[in-house]
XYZ file of C-alpha atoms in Angstrom:
422
model
C 0.168 -0.317 0.046
C 1.451 3.573 -1.080
C 1.534 6.396 1.200
C -1.220 8.438 -0.329
C -2.790 5.100 -0.363
C -2.142 4.326 3.883
C -2.889 8.223 4.587
C -6.743 8.135 2.426
C -7.302 5.021 4.249
C -6.918 6.070 7.568
C -8.775 9.138 7.314
C -11.640 7.205 5.726
C -11.565 5.001 8.888
C -11.570 7.877 11.118
C -14.687 9.389 9.278
C -16.233 5.827 9.439
C -15.764 5.684 12.996
C -16.894 9.365 13.562
C -19.901 8.675 11.369
C -20.966 5.420 13.016
C -20.104 3.854 9.993
C -20.283 -0.345 10.436
C -17.809 -2.743 8.235
C -20.096 -3.246 5.863
C -20.094 0.342 4.575
C -16.389 0.424 5.105
C -16.282 -2.390 2.641
C -18.803 -0.996 -0.004
C -16.210 1.685 -0.234
C -13.600 -0.663 -1.280
C -15.722 -3.274 -3.186
C -13.465 -2.754 -6.110
C -10.083 -3.244 -4.466
C -11.701 -6.173 -2.392
C -13.055 -7.904 -5.448
C -10.621 -10.662 -6.971
C -10.454 -12.595 -9.974
C -9.885 -16.681 -9.485
C -10.059 -19.504 -11.911
C -13.326 -20.296 -10.583
C -15.065 -17.226 -10.895
C -15.526 -13.443 -9.412
C -15.089 -13.161 -5.287
C -15.672 -10.064 -2.670
C -13.790 -10.230 0.496
C -13.760 -7.893 3.552
C -12.441 -5.380 6.111
C -11.402 -7.245 9.432
C -10.207 -4.662 11.500
C -6.779 -4.395 12.985
C -3.968 -6.569 14.101
C -3.252 -6.585 17.850
C 0.478 -5.653 17.361
C 1.530 -3.374 14.828
C -2.002 -1.850 14.431
C -2.548 -3.158 10.805
C -5.265 -3.594 8.900
C -6.515 -7.120 7.912
C -8.350 -7.894 5.279
C -10.111 -11.198 4.897
C -11.770 -13.641 2.268
C -13.749 -16.115 4.907
C -15.406 -18.538 2.646
C -13.725 -19.448 -0.534
C -15.294 -22.610 -2.181
C -12.790 -25.191 -3.345
C -14.830 -28.056 -3.738
C -18.306 -29.006 -4.508
C -20.230 -29.550 -0.693
C -19.303 -33.439 -0.009
C -22.952 -34.231 0.275
C -25.262 -37.157 -0.658
C -22.962 -39.832 -3.188
C -19.946 -37.082 -2.572
C -20.327 -38.061 1.357
C -16.695 -40.147 2.025
C -15.474 -39.300 -1.872
C -12.367 -37.364 -2.794
C -13.298 -34.010 -3.381
C -14.715 -32.764 -6.428
C -13.070 -29.216 -7.809
C -15.737 -26.638 -7.278
C -17.412 -25.129 -10.535
C -17.004 -22.137 -11.928
C -19.834 -19.673 -11.122
C -21.437 -16.783 -12.509
C -21.384 -13.073 -10.776
C -19.659 -12.206 -7.840
C -19.329 -14.161 -4.586
C -19.253 -12.715 -1.882
C -16.779 -14.365 0.308
C -16.844 -12.412 3.834
C -18.614 -14.046 5.965
C -17.659 -16.792 8.835
C -17.603 -20.578 6.662
C -19.355 -23.305 8.669
C -16.947 -25.925 10.181
C -16.872 -29.462 9.232
C -18.996 -31.887 11.496
C -17.539 -32.736 14.236
C -18.400 -32.664 18.286
C -17.133 -29.325 19.290
C -18.427 -26.643 21.733
C -17.664 -24.001 19.161
C -20.497 -21.763 18.517
C -19.303 -21.895 14.453
C -22.456 -23.864 12.608
C -20.980 -27.351 11.384
C -22.125 -28.636 7.857
C -21.071 -31.519 5.098
C -20.778 -28.413 3.043
C -17.244 -27.058 4.510
C -14.834 -27.291 1.875
C -13.811 -23.524 2.366
C -10.684 -21.322 1.796
C -9.477 -18.506 4.174
C -7.375 -15.862 3.326
C -5.899 -13.255 5.341
C -3.543 -10.106 4.192
C -2.558 -6.861 5.440
C -2.411 -5.327 2.162
C -5.005 -4.597 -0.557
C -4.377 -7.502 -3.041
C -4.383 -4.869 -6.121
C -2.033 -2.866 -4.189
C 0.502 -5.617 -3.207
C 2.338 -8.088 -5.192
C 4.641 -11.164 -4.518
C 3.915 -11.129 -0.759
C 5.132 -14.533 0.688
C 2.206 -17.102 1.869
C 2.315 -19.416 4.576
C -0.620 -21.777 4.459
C -2.235 -23.284 8.298
C -3.409 -26.613 8.189
C -5.047 -27.100 11.872
C -4.859 -30.080 14.202
C -7.661 -32.316 16.267
C -6.207 -35.886 16.053
C -8.031 -36.133 12.613
C -11.724 -36.180 14.129
C -11.845 -32.329 14.917
C -10.236 -29.214 14.262
C -10.968 -25.676 11.799
C -9.479 -22.780 10.677
C -10.869 -20.368 13.630
C -9.989 -17.009 13.257
C -10.244 -16.648 17.238
C -8.165 -19.823 17.945
C -5.205 -19.704 14.922
C -5.795 -15.623 14.459
C -2.993 -14.230 12.079
C -2.287 -10.984 13.546
C 1.474 -11.160 14.064
C 2.377 -12.757 10.973
C 0.506 -10.370 9.111
C 2.674 -7.629 10.508
C 5.264 -9.354 8.449
C 4.099 -8.637 5.529
C 2.950 -12.345 4.805
C -0.377 -13.244 3.466
C -2.117 -16.128 5.473
C -4.210 -18.985 3.762
C -5.966 -21.693 5.554
C -8.757 -24.303 4.445
C -11.092 -26.858 6.059
C -10.995 -30.459 5.429
C -13.255 -33.536 6.675
C -12.480 -34.964 9.547
C -13.554 -38.023 11.743
C -15.679 -40.583 9.637
C -16.720 -37.965 7.002
C -13.099 -37.361 5.965
C -11.558 -40.778 6.888
C -13.877 -43.431 6.825
C -11.883 -46.530 5.427
C -13.304 -50.131 3.790
C -9.642 -51.418 3.266
C -10.544 -51.788 -0.295
C -11.403 -49.394 -3.525
C -14.747 -49.007 -2.541
C -13.707 -46.567 0.340
C -9.969 -46.552 0.476
C -9.637 -43.900 2.850
C -7.772 -39.907 3.480
C -10.488 -38.251 1.750
C -9.650 -35.555 4.263
C -6.041 -35.731 3.153
C -7.030 -35.308 -0.582
C -9.227 -32.219 0.655
C -5.814 -30.687 1.306
C -4.536 -31.489 -1.454
C -6.901 -30.147 -3.570
C -7.064 -27.025 -1.607
C -3.577 -26.389 -2.115
C -3.962 -26.671 -5.789
C -6.368 -23.887 -5.841
C -3.736 -21.879 -3.390
C -1.716 -22.593 -5.979
C -3.512 -21.467 -8.936
C -4.808 -18.485 -7.155
C -2.501 -16.665 -4.887
C -1.337 -14.427 -6.995
C -4.257 -12.765 -7.481
C -4.238 -11.730 -3.610
C -0.559 -10.451 -3.835
C 1.220 -13.555 -3.264
C 4.145 -14.878 -4.498
C 2.868 -18.946 -5.853
C 6.924 -19.846 -5.373
C 7.077 -18.785 -1.991
C 4.536 -21.239 -0.304
C 5.066 -22.207 2.852
C 2.626 -24.987 4.861
C 2.289 -25.283 8.527
C 0.657 -27.386 10.925
C 0.296 -28.392 14.255
C -0.225 -32.070 16.240
C -2.518 -33.632 13.266
C -1.830 -30.928 11.269
C 1.956 -31.457 11.505
C 1.384 -34.857 10.643
C -0.545 -33.806 7.469
C 2.295 -31.626 6.566
C 4.621 -34.827 7.019
C 2.330 -36.675 4.168
C 2.304 -33.723 1.870
C 6.078 -34.069 1.851
C 5.898 -37.402 0.874
C 3.044 -37.224 -1.528
C 4.252 -37.223 -5.082
C 0.708 -35.472 -6.313
C 1.683 -32.435 -3.922
C 5.061 -31.803 -5.931
C 5.438 -28.055 -6.481
C 2.936 -26.840 -4.525
C 4.552 -25.492 -1.859
C 8.532 -24.354 -1.174
C 8.927 -24.764 2.582
C 7.328 -26.937 5.536
C 7.176 -26.429 9.183
C 5.469 -29.068 11.630
C 4.709 -28.131 15.005
C 4.213 -31.288 18.016
C 4.012 -34.186 14.566
C 4.756 -36.147 11.827
C 3.864 -39.009 10.030
C 6.009 -41.125 12.358
C 4.122 -40.344 15.199
C 2.336 -43.777 16.504
C -1.351 -41.901 16.565
C -0.763 -40.542 12.859
C -1.380 -43.880 11.374
C -4.821 -45.102 11.362
C -4.226 -49.213 11.782
C -7.706 -50.355 12.156
C -10.041 -48.209 10.424
C -11.133 -50.651 8.231
C -12.508 -52.363 11.548
C -13.675 -48.914 12.972
C -15.713 -48.063 10.246
C -17.587 -51.751 10.432
C -18.091 -51.087 14.239
C -19.650 -47.533 13.199
C -22.049 -49.398 10.768
C -23.075 -52.157 13.312
C -23.835 -49.325 15.669
C -25.783 -47.542 12.669
C -27.319 -50.422 11.597
C -26.351 -50.702 8.638
C -25.577 -53.818 6.221
C -22.604 -55.224 6.171
C -22.235 -58.043 4.186
C -19.889 -56.113 1.407
C -18.227 -52.830 1.191
C -20.065 -51.158 -1.257
C -23.551 -52.077 0.477
C -22.289 -50.826 3.864
C -20.780 -47.628 2.356
C -24.013 -46.950 0.010
C -26.189 -47.405 3.043
C -24.280 -44.960 5.144
C -24.212 -42.375 2.538
C -28.026 -41.798 2.836
C -28.111 -41.147 7.060
C -28.186 -37.577 8.150
C -25.283 -36.110 9.590
C -25.710 -36.081 13.006
C -26.852 -39.483 13.149
C -23.294 -40.500 11.396
C -21.446 -38.182 13.736
C -23.524 -39.195 16.728
C -22.497 -43.200 16.697
C -18.980 -42.135 15.190
C -18.204 -39.960 18.708
C -19.141 -42.958 20.905
C -16.974 -45.473 18.995
C -14.260 -43.097 18.991
C -14.300 -42.481 23.237
C -14.906 -46.307 23.297
C -11.433 -46.928 21.176
C -9.447 -44.446 22.424
C -9.887 -45.746 26.039
C -9.641 -49.485 25.074
C -7.263 -49.480 22.587
C -5.085 -46.004 23.422
C -3.944 -43.633 20.840
C -0.398 -44.775 21.000
C -1.208 -47.811 18.772
C -3.001 -45.483 15.995
C -6.152 -43.550 16.224
C -9.681 -45.780 15.088
C -9.989 -43.333 12.313
C -7.245 -41.071 10.622
C -4.490 -41.342 7.426
C -4.718 -45.148 5.867
C -2.154 -47.103 3.531
C -4.632 -46.854 0.664
C -4.868 -49.868 -1.560
C -3.020 -48.863 -4.735
C -5.016 -47.048 -7.311
C -5.246 -43.651 -9.274
C -5.900 -41.040 -6.411
C -4.043 -43.028 -3.578
C -1.949 -40.064 -1.411
C -0.687 -42.690 0.975
C 0.726 -46.259 -0.318
C 3.734 -46.658 1.829
C 4.950 -46.437 4.777
C 6.363 -43.274 5.939
C 9.654 -44.478 7.767
C 10.141 -47.095 4.133
C 9.856 -43.405 2.121
C 12.463 -41.981 4.380
C 14.758 -44.034 4.023
C 14.756 -44.046 0.527
C 14.989 -40.031 0.271
C 10.942 -40.465 -1.399
C 9.622 -36.767 -0.299
C 9.770 -33.278 -1.350
C 13.347 -31.735 -0.752
C 12.443 -28.441 0.666
C 13.586 -26.574 3.688
C 12.071 -27.839 6.451
C 11.798 -27.200 10.233
C 10.665 -29.485 12.848
C 9.649 -28.548 16.592
C 7.096 -28.788 19.093
C 4.499 -26.888 21.574
C 5.462 -27.171 25.162
C 3.000 -29.116 27.522
C 0.556 -28.846 23.947
C -2.331 -31.232 25.659
C -2.952 -29.025 28.736
C -4.012 -26.282 26.511
C -7.189 -28.335 26.994
C -6.453 -29.296 30.405
C -10.150 -28.975 31.509
C -11.544 -31.428 29.131
C -9.013 -33.990 29.285
C -8.053 -34.918 32.362
C -10.728 -37.576 32.852
C -10.175 -39.922 29.678
C -6.337 -39.218 30.426
C -6.405 -40.381 33.912
C -8.120 -43.684 32.792
C -5.648 -44.033 30.301
C -2.931 -43.462 32.383
C -4.204 -46.055 34.553
C -4.322 -48.441 31.969
C -0.780 -48.139 31.072
C 0.025 -48.378 35.227
C -1.783 -51.638 35.125
C -0.567 -52.920 31.644
C 3.004 -51.202 31.264
C 3.196 -52.914 28.065
C 0.256 -50.719 26.004
C 3.386 -47.820 25.864
C 5.178 -49.870 23.238
C 4.767 -48.221 20.158
C 3.225 -50.621 18.126
C 5.285 -49.925 15.239
C 8.407 -52.143 16.976
C 6.082 -55.278 16.361
C 6.349 -56.870 19.569
C 4.373 -60.071 19.769
C 5.620 -61.737 23.337
C 3.953 -60.388 25.925
C 6.548 -60.625 28.237
C 8.870 -58.966 26.294
C 6.768 -56.364 25.589
C 5.841 -55.704 29.664
C 9.589 -55.674 30.746
C 9.851 -52.886 27.882
C 6.888 -50.957 28.813
C 8.316 -51.035 32.148
C 11.909 -49.684 31.021
C 9.635 -47.029 29.565
C 7.420 -45.890 32.244
C 10.286 -45.907 34.568
C 12.047 -43.751 32.170
C 9.585 -41.024 31.509
C 7.976 -41.260 35.108
C 10.899 -42.060 37.034
C 8.950 -45.446 38.558
C 6.079 -43.362 39.897
C 2.357 -43.724 39.208
C 1.501 -42.571 35.893
C -2.016 -41.985 36.592
C -0.386 -39.121 39.421
C 1.743 -37.556 37.585
C -0.506 -35.487 35.039
C 2.224 -33.055 34.381
C 4.773 -35.605 33.089
C 2.121 -37.324 31.158
C 2.107 -33.818 29.399
C 4.985 -33.887 28.674
C 4.963 -37.198 27.496
C 2.381 -36.612 25.490
C 4.129 -33.528 23.795
C 6.779 -35.894 22.130
C 4.652 -39.293 21.124
């Protein structure tokens, strides 16, 4: 933004405040500058206030559709690119979050595949700014690009364009029958399509398509890791940041997704004599019914099977077919150097599980009690230890190392520290 434009903007904003002009009025004054052409049609963004750090202007585009709504027969399927629309699409308002169990007041819907773009410069006034694309966590069964939870202010202060997107989670994003009827990883395929849209369009928002950094936390970091190993993601980003997660984490690969899908289908009382019939009938059920049965199965499996042995539903190794995003074990791919060789930054967030401390302790204490009674459950499933005696001895050593030979259930702080690294 030029000095003249900035001064004009400041005067207009001051006048707007004095005249009690709303953001809607302010957007109207800048509607031409906030209307952007994309490969799928014209979109109109809006003014989102100022950053909390340097008090810079925020312009936002909060509900750009990048795929057709995954409803009806498109449920559980890979995302289908959004068809071009006519006219100007208003994308100023908050987008619905994908269906999940959440305390968030934001509406939930299967029609949730949207991209959000935030910038501190008017799109037509800036060129070739670096771009950072945020991928949220949530253990692959929850999460959203919530402005309040993941506000972009401090990054926007550094002349960076921030983009994020919603991807399907839980049974909607990671249902798998273990065959080509529903091979799984629809949520990861959402991420891939969103990145393609951003790569093709970010230049029109003032971003540099050759300087895109993807970054994420927890399941978002594991997602970044999977994108690094995905041939279809080649050229879609130039850097990657992984915060507290990677495909090598025990929980980041589901080994029981097929069984979980069948167990949920049983709760729903749909036919299970074939994958095709099971998926076909599950596509016809109300989303809230599907979410309710899946949520109850999730809690049961987390307590009885434990996250260290893989999440009930999440990324899976798919049968090889066109469009598959994971077909090999991450260990093998990394050993063979089969990943995108771009600059990578990895780290962890301290005591990250404590962020939800008010909600977690009940379930966490139960899991810790299981570790006390059965130390063998602490042994990573990837070690493939079949003998109970050996796994119990190794589990005891792991417990003694991290918990100083004390009871795990009585040491929540240590448990949170361990959870930071697994």
